[in-house]
Coordinates of C-alpha atoms and ligand atoms in Angstrom, one line a residue:
K27 CA -17.7 -1.9 10.4
L28 CA -15.4 -4.9 10.2
A29 CA -17.3 -6.6 13.1
G30 CA -20.6 -6.1 11.2
A31 CA -19.1 -7.4 8.0
L32 CA -17.7 -10.5 9.8
L33 CA -21.0 -11.1 11.5
L34 CA -22.9 -10.9 8.2
V35 CA -20.4 -13.2 6.4
V36 CA -20.6 -15.8 9.2
V37 CA -24.4 -15.7 9.5
V38 CA -25.0 -15.8 5.8
S39 CA -22.5 -18.6 5.1
V40 CA -23.4 -20.7 8.1
G41 CA -27.1 -20.2 7.5
L42 CA -26.8 -20.9 3.8
M43 CA -24.8 -24.1 4.5
A44 CA -27.3 -25.3 7.1
Y45 CA -30.2 -24.6 4.7
L46 CA -28.6 -26.4 1.8
M47 CA -27.6 -29.3 4.1
N48 CA -31.2 -29.4 5.3
V49 CA -32.6 -29.4 1.8
S50 CA -30.3 -32.0 0.5
T51 CA -30.6 -34.3 3.5
S52 CA -34.4 -34.1 3.4
S53 CA -34.5 -34.8 -0.3
E54 CA -32.0 -37.6 -0.2
F55 CA -33.9 -39.1 2.8
R56 CA -37.3 -38.7 1.1
Q57 CA -35.9 -40.5 -1.9
Y58 CA -34.6 -43.3 0.2
A59 CA -37.9 -43.6 2.2
S60 CA -39.9 -43.5 -1.0
Q61 CA -37.9 -46.3 -2.6
R62 CA -38.3 -48.2 0.6
D63 CA -42.1 -47.5 0.5
E64 CA -42.2 -48.7 -3.1
R65 CA -40.6 -52.0 -2.2
Y66 CA -42.8 -52.4 0.8
A67 CA -45.9 -51.7 -1.3
E68 CA -44.7 -54.3 -3.8
D69 CA -44.2 -56.8 -1.0
V70 CA -47.7 -56.1 0.3
A71 CA -49.1 -56.5 -3.2
S72 CA -47.5 -59.9 -3.6
V73 CA -48.8 -61.1 -0.2
L74 CA -52.3 -59.8 -1.1
A75 CA -52.0 -61.6 -4.5
S76 CA -51.4 -64.9 -2.8
F77 CA -54.3 -64.2 -0.4
Y78 CA -56.6 -63.5 -3.4
E79 CA -55.4 -66.6 -5.2
R80 CA -56.7 -68.8 -2.3
D81 CA -60.5 -67.8 -2.6
H82 CA -60.6 -65.4 -5.5
I83 CA -62.5 -63.0 -3.3
W84 CA -61.6 -59.9 -1.2
T85 CA -63.1 -60.7 2.2
D86 CA -61.7 -60.7 5.8
L87 CA -58.8 -58.6 4.7
D88 CA -58.6 -56.6 7.9
E89 CA -56.5 -58.9 10.0
L90 CA -54.1 -59.6 7.2
L91 CA -53.7 -55.9 6.5
S92 CA -53.1 -54.9 10.1
N93 CA -50.5 -57.6 10.3
L94 CA -48.8 -56.2 7.2
L95 CA -48.6 -52.7 8.6
R96 CA -45.1 -51.5 9.4
S97 CA -46.1 -48.9 11.9
T98 CA -49.3 -47.3 13.2
S99 CA -48.6 -44.2 11.2
D100 CA -48.9 -46.1 7.9
R101 CA -52.2 -46.8 6.3
L102 CA -53.0 -49.5 3.8
V103 CA -56.0 -49.3 1.5
V104 CA -57.0 -52.1 -0.9
A105 CA -59.4 -51.6 -3.8
D106 CA -60.6 -54.5 -6.0
S107 CA -60.3 -54.5 -9.8
G108 CA -63.5 -52.4 -10.1
G109 CA -62.1 -49.7 -7.9
L110 CA -64.2 -50.4 -4.9
V111 CA -62.4 -50.1 -1.5
V112 CA -62.4 -53.6 0.1
G113 CA -59.9 -53.1 2.9
D114 CA -58.6 -50.2 4.9
T115 CA -56.5 -50.3 8.0
D116 CA -58.3 -47.2 9.2
N117 CA -61.7 -48.7 8.2
G118 CA -62.9 -45.4 6.9
W119 CA -63.2 -45.9 3.3
V120 CA -64.5 -49.5 2.9
G121 CA -67.4 -49.6 0.4
E122 CA -66.3 -46.3 -1.2
T123 CA -65.0 -45.9 -4.7
A124 CA -61.2 -45.4 -4.9
T125 CA -61.6 -42.4 -7.3
D126 CA -64.2 -40.8 -5.0
V127 CA -61.9 -40.8 -2.0
G128 CA -59.1 -39.6 -4.2
L129 CA -56.8 -42.7 -4.2
T130 CA -54.2 -42.5 -7.0
G131 CA -51.0 -44.3 -8.0
G132 CA -51.6 -47.6 -6.3
T133 CA -49.5 -50.7 -6.7
A134 CA -51.2 -53.4 -8.9
I135 CA -52.0 -56.7 -7.2
V136 CA -51.4 -59.3 -9.9
A137 CA -52.7 -62.8 -9.3
S138 CA -52.3 -65.5 -12.0
G139 CA -51.3 -62.9 -14.5
E140 CA -54.4 -60.8 -14.0
E141 CA -54.8 -57.5 -12.2
V142 CA -57.2 -58.2 -9.4
G143 CA -56.9 -54.9 -7.5
D144 CA -54.6 -52.2 -6.2
V145 CA -53.0 -51.5 -2.9
Y146 CA -52.4 -48.0 -1.7
L147 CA -49.8 -47.2 0.9
Y148 CA -50.3 -44.1 2.8
S149 CA -47.2 -43.1 4.7
S150 CA -47.3 -39.8 6.4
F151 CA -43.7 -39.3 5.4
T152 CA -43.9 -39.7 1.6
R153 CA -47.3 -38.0 1.4
G154 CA -47.9 -36.9 -2.1
G155 CA -44.4 -37.6 -3.1
S156 CA -43.9 -41.3 -4.1
G157 CA -47.1 -42.2 -5.9
H158 CA -48.0 -44.7 -3.3
G159 CA -50.1 -42.4 -1.2
Y160 CA -53.2 -40.4 -1.3
G161 CA -53.4 -37.5 -3.7
G162 CA -56.1 -35.8 -1.7
G163 CA -56.3 -34.2 1.7
S164 CA -56.0 -36.4 4.7
Q165 CA -56.7 -36.5 8.3
Q166 CA -53.5 -38.3 8.9
S167 CA -51.6 -36.3 11.5
S168 CA -49.3 -38.6 13.4
V169 CA -45.7 -38.1 12.6
S170 CA -43.9 -41.1 11.2
N171 CA -40.6 -42.4 12.4
E172 CA -39.1 -41.1 9.2
Q173 CA -40.3 -37.5 9.9
D174 CA -39.0 -37.9 13.4
F175 CA -35.6 -39.0 12.1
L176 CA -35.5 -36.1 9.7
D177 CA -36.5 -33.6 12.4
R178 CA -33.7 -34.9 14.7
V179 CA -31.2 -34.6 11.9
N180 CA -32.3 -31.1 11.3
R181 CA -32.1 -30.2 15.0
W182 CA -28.6 -31.5 15.0
L183 CA -27.8 -29.5 11.9
A184 CA -29.1 -26.4 13.6
V185 CA -27.0 -27.1 16.7
V186 CA -23.9 -27.8 14.6
A187 CA -24.6 -24.6 12.5
I188 CA -24.8 -22.5 15.7
I189 CA -21.6 -24.1 17.1
A190 CA -19.8 -23.4 13.7
A191 CA -21.1 -19.8 13.8
V192 CA -19.8 -19.3 17.3
I193 CA -16.4 -20.8 16.4
A194 CA -16.2 -18.7 13.2
L195 CA -17.1 -15.6 15.1
A196 CA -14.5 -16.2 17.8
L197 CA -11.8 -16.9 15.2
G198 CA -12.9 -14.0 13.1
G199 CA -12.9 -11.8 16.3
I200 CA -9.3 -12.7 17.0
L201 CA -8.3 -12.1 13.4
M202 CA -10.1 -8.8 13.4
W203 CA -8.5 -7.7 16.6
Q204 CA -5.1 -8.4 15.0
I205 CA -6.1 -6.1 12.1
T206 CA -7.9 -3.4 14.0
R207 CA -5.3 -3.1 16.7
P208 CA -2.5 -1.9 14.4
V209 CA -5.0 0.2 12.4
K210 CA -6.0 1.9 15.6
T211 CA -2.3 2.4 16.6
L212 CA -1.7 4.0 13.2
A213 CA -4.7 6.2 13.6
I214 CA -3.3 7.4 16.9
G215 CA 0.1 7.9 15.3
A216 CA -1.4 9.9 12.4
R217 CA -3.2 12.2 14.9
Q218 CA -0.1 12.7 16.9
V219 CA 1.9 13.6 13.8
A220 CA -0.9 15.9 12.5
Q221 CA -0.8 17.7 15.9
G222 CA 2.9 18.3 15.4
N223 CA 4.4 15.6 17.5
L224 CA 6.8 14.5 14.8
A225 CA 8.9 12.4 17.2
Y226 CA 6.0 10.0 17.6
R227 CA 6.6 6.5 16.2
V228 CA 4.2 3.6 16.1
D229 CA 5.1 0.2 17.5
I230 CA 3.8 -2.4 14.9
R231 CA 6.1 -5.4 14.8
S232 CA 4.1 -7.8 12.6
K233 CA 5.8 -9.0 9.4
D234 CA 2.8 -8.6 7.2
E235 CA 1.4 -5.7 5.1
L236 CA 0.3 -3.9 8.3
G237 CA 3.9 -4.1 9.6
D238 CA 5.0 -2.6 6.3
L239 CA 2.5 0.1 6.7
G240 CA 3.8 0.8 10.2
R241 CA 7.4 1.0 9.1
S242 CA 6.4 3.3 6.2
F243 CA 4.6 5.5 8.7
N244 CA 7.6 5.7 10.9
T245 CA 9.8 6.5 7.9
M246 CA 7.4 9.2 6.9
A247 CA 7.3 10.6 10.4
A248 CA 11.2 10.5 10.5
N249 CA 11.4 12.3 7.2
L250 CA 8.9 14.9 8.3
Q251 CA 10.9 15.4 11.5
Q252 CA 14.1 15.8 9.5
A253 CA 12.5 18.2 7.1
E254 CA 11.1 20.3 10.0
L255 CA 14.6 20.2 11.7
E256 CA 16.2 21.4 8.4
R257 CA 13.6 24.1 8.1
R258 CA 14.3 25.4 11.5
R259 CA 18.0 25.2 11.0
M260 CA 17.7 27.1 7.8
I261 CA 15.7 29.9 9.3
A262 CA 18.2 30.1 12.1
D263 CA 21.1 30.1 9.6
I264 CA 19.4 32.8 7.4
T265 CA 18.7 35.0 10.5
H266 CA 22.3 34.5 11.6
E267 CA 23.7 35.5 8.2
L268 CA 21.4 38.5 7.9
R269 CA 22.2 39.7 11.4
T270 CA 26.0 40.2 10.9
P271 CA 25.8 42.8 8.0
L272 CA 22.7 44.4 9.5
T273 CA 24.6 44.9 12.8
V274 CA 27.6 46.5 11.0
I275 CA 25.3 48.8 9.0
D276 CA 23.3 49.7 12.0
G277 CA 26.4 50.4 14.1
T278 CA 28.0 52.5 11.4
V279 CA 24.9 54.6 10.8
D280 CA 24.5 55.1 14.5
G281 CA 28.1 56.3 14.7
I282 CA 27.6 58.7 11.9
Q283 CA 24.3 60.0 13.4
D284 CA 26.0 60.5 16.8
G285 CA 28.9 62.2 15.3
V286 CA 31.3 59.5 16.4
F287 CA 32.2 58.6 12.7
P288 CA 32.5 61.2 10.0
P289 CA 30.1 60.5 7.1
D290 CA 33.1 60.0 4.8
K291 CA 33.8 57.6 1.9
E292 CA 35.4 55.0 4.2
H293 CA 32.3 54.6 6.4
L294 CA 29.9 54.8 3.5
D295 CA 31.9 52.2 1.7
A296 CA 31.6 50.0 4.7
I297 CA 27.9 50.3 4.6
K298 CA 27.8 49.7 0.8
E299 CA 29.9 46.6 1.3
Q300 CA 27.5 45.2 3.8
T301 CA 24.5 45.9 1.6
A302 CA 26.2 44.2 -1.3
L303 CA 26.7 41.2 1.0
L304 CA 23.0 41.3 1.9
A305 CA 22.1 41.6 -1.7
R306 CA 24.2 38.6 -2.7
L307 CA 22.9 36.6 0.2
T308 CA 19.3 37.2 -0.7
A309 CA 20.1 36.5 -4.4
D310 CA 21.8 33.2 -3.5
L311 CA 18.9 32.2 -1.3
R312 CA 16.4 33.0 -4.0
D313 CA 18.4 31.0 -6.6
L314 CA 18.7 28.1 -4.2
S315 CA 15.1 27.9 -3.2
T316 CA 13.8 28.3 -6.8
A317 CA 16.2 25.6 -8.0
E318 CA 15.3 23.3 -5.1
S319 CA 11.6 23.7 -5.7
G320 CA 12.1 23.1 -9.4
Q321 CA 10.8 26.5 -10.3
L322 CA 14.0 27.9 -11.7
K323 CA 13.5 28.9 -15.4
L324 CA 16.5 27.8 -17.3
Q325 CA 17.4 29.6 -20.6
L326 CA 18.7 26.4 -22.2
A327 CA 20.8 26.7 -25.4
A328 CA 23.4 24.6 -27.0
T329 CA 26.5 26.0 -25.4
D330 CA 30.2 25.5 -26.0
M331 CA 31.4 25.1 -22.4
I332 CA 35.1 25.2 -23.4
D333 CA 34.5 28.6 -25.0
L334 CA 32.6 29.8 -22.0
I335 CA 35.4 28.7 -19.6
R336 CA 38.0 30.5 -21.8
R337 CA 36.0 33.7 -21.8
K338 CA 35.3 33.5 -18.1
L339 CA 38.8 32.6 -16.8
P340 CA 40.4 36.1 -17.4
T341 CA 38.0 37.6 -14.9
F342 CA 39.8 35.6 -12.1
A343 CA 43.2 36.5 -13.3
V344 CA 43.3 39.8 -11.3
P345 CA 42.3 38.4 -7.9
A346 CA 44.5 35.3 -8.5
K347 CA 47.5 37.5 -9.3
E348 CA 46.8 39.7 -6.3
K349 CA 47.2 36.6 -4.1
G350 CA 50.1 35.3 -6.1
I351 CA 48.3 32.3 -7.4
E352 CA 49.0 30.7 -10.7
L353 CA 46.0 30.2 -13.0
A354 CA 46.3 27.3 -15.5
S355 CA 43.9 25.5 -17.8
A356 CA 43.8 22.1 -19.5
L357 CA 41.0 22.3 -22.0
P358 CA 40.4 20.1 -25.0
Q359 CA 40.5 21.7 -28.5
D360 CA 36.9 21.0 -29.0
A361 CA 34.2 19.4 -27.1
P362 CA 30.5 18.7 -27.8
R363 CA 28.1 21.6 -27.2
I364 CA 25.7 20.9 -24.3
E365 CA 22.2 22.1 -23.5
V366 CA 22.7 24.5 -20.6
D367 CA 21.8 27.9 -19.2
A368 CA 25.1 29.8 -19.9
D369 CA 24.5 32.3 -17.1
R370 CA 24.0 29.5 -14.5
M371 CA 27.1 27.8 -15.7
E372 CA 29.1 31.0 -15.3
Q373 CA 27.7 31.2 -11.7
V374 CA 28.8 27.6 -11.1
L375 CA 32.3 28.2 -12.4
G376 CA 32.4 31.6 -10.6
N377 CA 31.6 30.0 -7.2
L378 CA 34.2 27.2 -7.7
M379 CA 36.9 29.7 -8.8
T380 CA 36.1 32.1 -5.9
N381 CA 36.4 29.3 -3.4
A382 CA 39.6 28.0 -5.0
I383 CA 41.2 31.5 -4.9
R384 CA 40.0 32.0 -1.3
H385 CA 41.3 28.7 0.0
T386 CA 44.7 28.6 -1.9
P387 CA 47.7 30.3 -0.3
P388 CA 50.0 32.5 -2.3
G389 CA 52.3 30.5 -4.5
G390 CA 49.6 28.0 -5.1
K391 CA 48.1 26.9 -8.4
I392 CA 44.6 26.6 -9.7
T393 CA 43.9 24.4 -12.8
V394 CA 40.7 24.4 -14.7
S395 CA 40.2 21.3 -16.9
A396 CA 37.5 19.7 -19.0
R397 CA 37.0 16.2 -20.5
V398 CA 34.3 14.0 -21.9
I399 CA 33.6 10.7 -20.1
D400 CA 31.2 7.9 -21.1
R401 CA 30.2 6.6 -17.7
D402 CA 31.2 6.8 -14.0
T403 CA 29.3 4.4 -11.9
V404 CA 30.8 5.8 -8.7
H405 CA 29.1 9.1 -9.3
G406 CA 26.0 7.7 -10.9
I407 CA 26.9 8.8 -14.4
D408 CA 25.6 6.7 -17.3
G409 CA 26.2 8.1 -20.8
P410 CA 28.4 10.8 -22.2
N411 CA 29.1 13.7 -19.8
L412 CA 31.3 16.8 -20.0
V413 CA 33.3 17.0 -16.7
V414 CA 34.6 20.4 -15.7
S415 CA 37.1 20.3 -12.9
V416 CA 38.6 23.0 -10.8
A417 CA 41.8 21.8 -8.9
D418 CA 43.7 23.9 -6.4
T419 CA 46.8 23.4 -4.3
G420 CA 45.1 25.0 -1.3
E421 CA 44.4 24.0 2.3
G422 CA 42.2 21.0 1.4
I423 CA 39.2 19.8 3.3
S424 CA 39.4 17.2 6.0
P425 CA 37.5 13.9 5.5
E426 CA 35.0 14.8 8.3
H427 CA 33.9 18.0 6.5
L428 CA 34.1 16.6 3.0
P429 CA 30.7 15.0 2.8
H430 CA 29.0 18.2 3.9
V431 CA 30.6 21.0 1.9
F432 CA 27.8 20.9 -0.6
D433 CA 25.2 21.4 2.2
R434 CA 23.4 24.7 2.6
F435 CA 25.1 27.1 5.1
Y436 CA 27.8 24.5 5.7
R437 CA 31.1 26.1 6.4
V438 CA 34.3 24.4 7.6
E439 CA 34.7 25.8 11.1
E440 CA 38.1 27.5 10.6
S441 CA 36.9 29.6 7.7
R442 CA 33.9 30.8 9.7
S443 CA 36.0 31.8 12.7
R444 CA 38.4 33.6 10.5
G445 CA 35.5 35.7 9.3
E446 CA 36.3 35.2 5.7
G447 CA 34.2 33.5 3.0
G448 CA 30.5 33.6 2.3
A449 CA 27.4 32.2 4.0
G450 CA 28.1 28.6 3.1
L451 CA 25.8 28.8 0.1
G452 CA 28.3 28.8 -2.7
L453 CA 28.8 25.1 -3.1
A454 CA 25.0 24.4 -2.4
I455 CA 24.3 26.6 -5.4
V456 CA 26.9 24.8 -7.5
K457 CA 25.2 21.5 -6.6
Q458 CA 21.7 22.7 -7.2
M459 CA 22.5 24.4 -10.5
S460 CA 24.3 21.3 -11.8
E461 CA 21.5 19.0 -10.8
V462 CA 18.8 21.1 -12.4
H463 CA 20.8 20.5 -15.6
G464 CA 20.7 16.8 -14.9
G465 CA 24.3 16.9 -13.8
R466 CA 26.4 15.7 -10.8
V467 CA 29.0 17.2 -8.6
W468 CA 31.7 15.7 -6.4
V469 CA 34.9 16.7 -4.7
E470 CA 38.2 15.1 -3.9
S471 CA 40.4 16.7 -1.4
E472 CA 43.4 16.0 0.8
L473 CA 44.0 18.2 3.8
G474 CA 47.0 20.5 3.2
K475 CA 47.4 19.4 -0.4
G476 CA 44.4 20.8 -2.2
S477 CA 41.0 20.1 -3.5
T478 CA 39.4 19.3 -6.9
F479 CA 35.8 20.0 -7.5
H480 CA 34.1 18.2 -10.4
V481 CA 30.9 19.1 -12.3
A482 CA 29.6 16.6 -14.8
L483 CA 27.0 17.7 -17.3
P484 CA 25.2 15.3 -19.6
V485 CA 25.9 15.6 -23.3
K486 CA 22.8 15.0 -25.3
N487 CA 23.1 13.4 -28.7
H488 CA 21.3 16.2 -30.7
S489 CA 23.9 18.7 -29.5
L490 CA 26.9 16.6 -30.7
Ligands
ADP512 P1 31.2 29.8 1.3 O1 30.3 30.6 0.5 O2 31.2 30.1 2.8 O3 32.6 29.6 0.8 P2 30.7 27.2 0.2 O4 29.5 26.5 0.1 O5 31.3 27.8 -1.1 O6 30.6 28.3 1.3 O7 31.8 26.3 0.8 C1 31.6 25.5 1.9 C2 32.8 25.2 2.7 O8 33.7 24.4 1.9 C3 33.6 26.4 3.0 O9 33.4 26.8 4.4 C4 35.0 26.1 2.8 O10 35.7 25.8 4.0 C5 35.0 24.8 2.1 N1 35.6 24.9 0.7 C6 35.0 25.3 -0.4 N2 35.8 25.3 -1.4 C7 37.0 24.9 -0.9 C8 38.4 24.8 -1.5 N3 38.6 25.0 -2.8 N4 39.4 24.4 -0.7 C9 39.1 24.2 0.6 N5 37.9 24.3 1.2 C10 36.9 24.7 0.4

């Protein structure tokens, strides 16, 4: 397609240029030749005038006329004042009337202030153009020097046009190759990726738009590869998380069926516990995926978060007390109401509190606080936000794990091996739920000293 377009452009532009050059050269040259003819005719007329002045008669003109001829392709015809042809270098029209043979536009021969005749120049080149030639048809066929010259010029023009076209095509071909090669590379890349070869990368190094396209393509392929990797990892994680409770349930039921375990409360409780775990896991996964896909329906209402925290905190008093952990709060007297889904906020607070209790040893302390901030560029907060923080004096999180604790299924290895804790979804849910409210989450932690999780939620003006 590109090659066709290039060919068309080259042929049309070179052809048009050659044609216009031809037309303008011809017309310029004709004008030049006609002016020259005009001067020549005037010269001839003045020579003829002096000739006439000698005897006042038009006889024996032939020799003079043939001497006056510039070239054999010209023809000079002289008519007397009565319009009778008295001289003709071709001898054909002598004795005829000028109007009968169609002679027009002659140059007047003026002798002693009187018009004594006309001279007509017939030049094959300016035929019909300058007013010095015959108006009528002619037997003249020999090509004049001028026509010859013009033909040569036009031949050169054609040669130059062909050379120009060949050079343009060659240059265009190189340019096109530079365009089509990366396009072809990209097409191959796109096919490879479409066929599932997500590791395929294109090699386009140019610094132009095509290079940009190549880099964008590679970024896209890398993102797809990453997304595919995450999808697989997630399926593996989910399968893994489902397998553990299912194995426990299956084993216990088998034991009861085989009579190894009595079907008593203890074993039924064990099964119940695992089904509760499965139920929570599936609920968490559903919440996460609906929030991530933006399909979570929030029941937004102006909510007093301080009040919500105060109501929710006592539910953690019992597990905290059981573990010998002190629960404290540092809440402002009043804070602006914010547009949130109260149930989701309870879920966020619940997950943070459960984690804090789980990771704080006996004798530790958990403090829940809240404050309003105006901006925090480090965490991308611009405008008033209510920041709720849960600080504990627990085991802390090492710097290598810290950036990942909000990831799905991410668990710090020790807690996994100890067999305690959830599926690694708690903090991912905290993050997702905060973000669907337009909020931000972050954590500060020092190994062995404790961790503080922060949730910032935007305060909108209308709810102030
Ligand atoms: P899980 O449901 O397994 O607790 P989370 O997403 O809630 O998963 O937490 C991810 C990881 O972050 C956990 O494995 C845990 O080790 C770590 N973590 C979470 N909260 C705390 C905390 N308050 N103190 C120390 N580590 C924590």
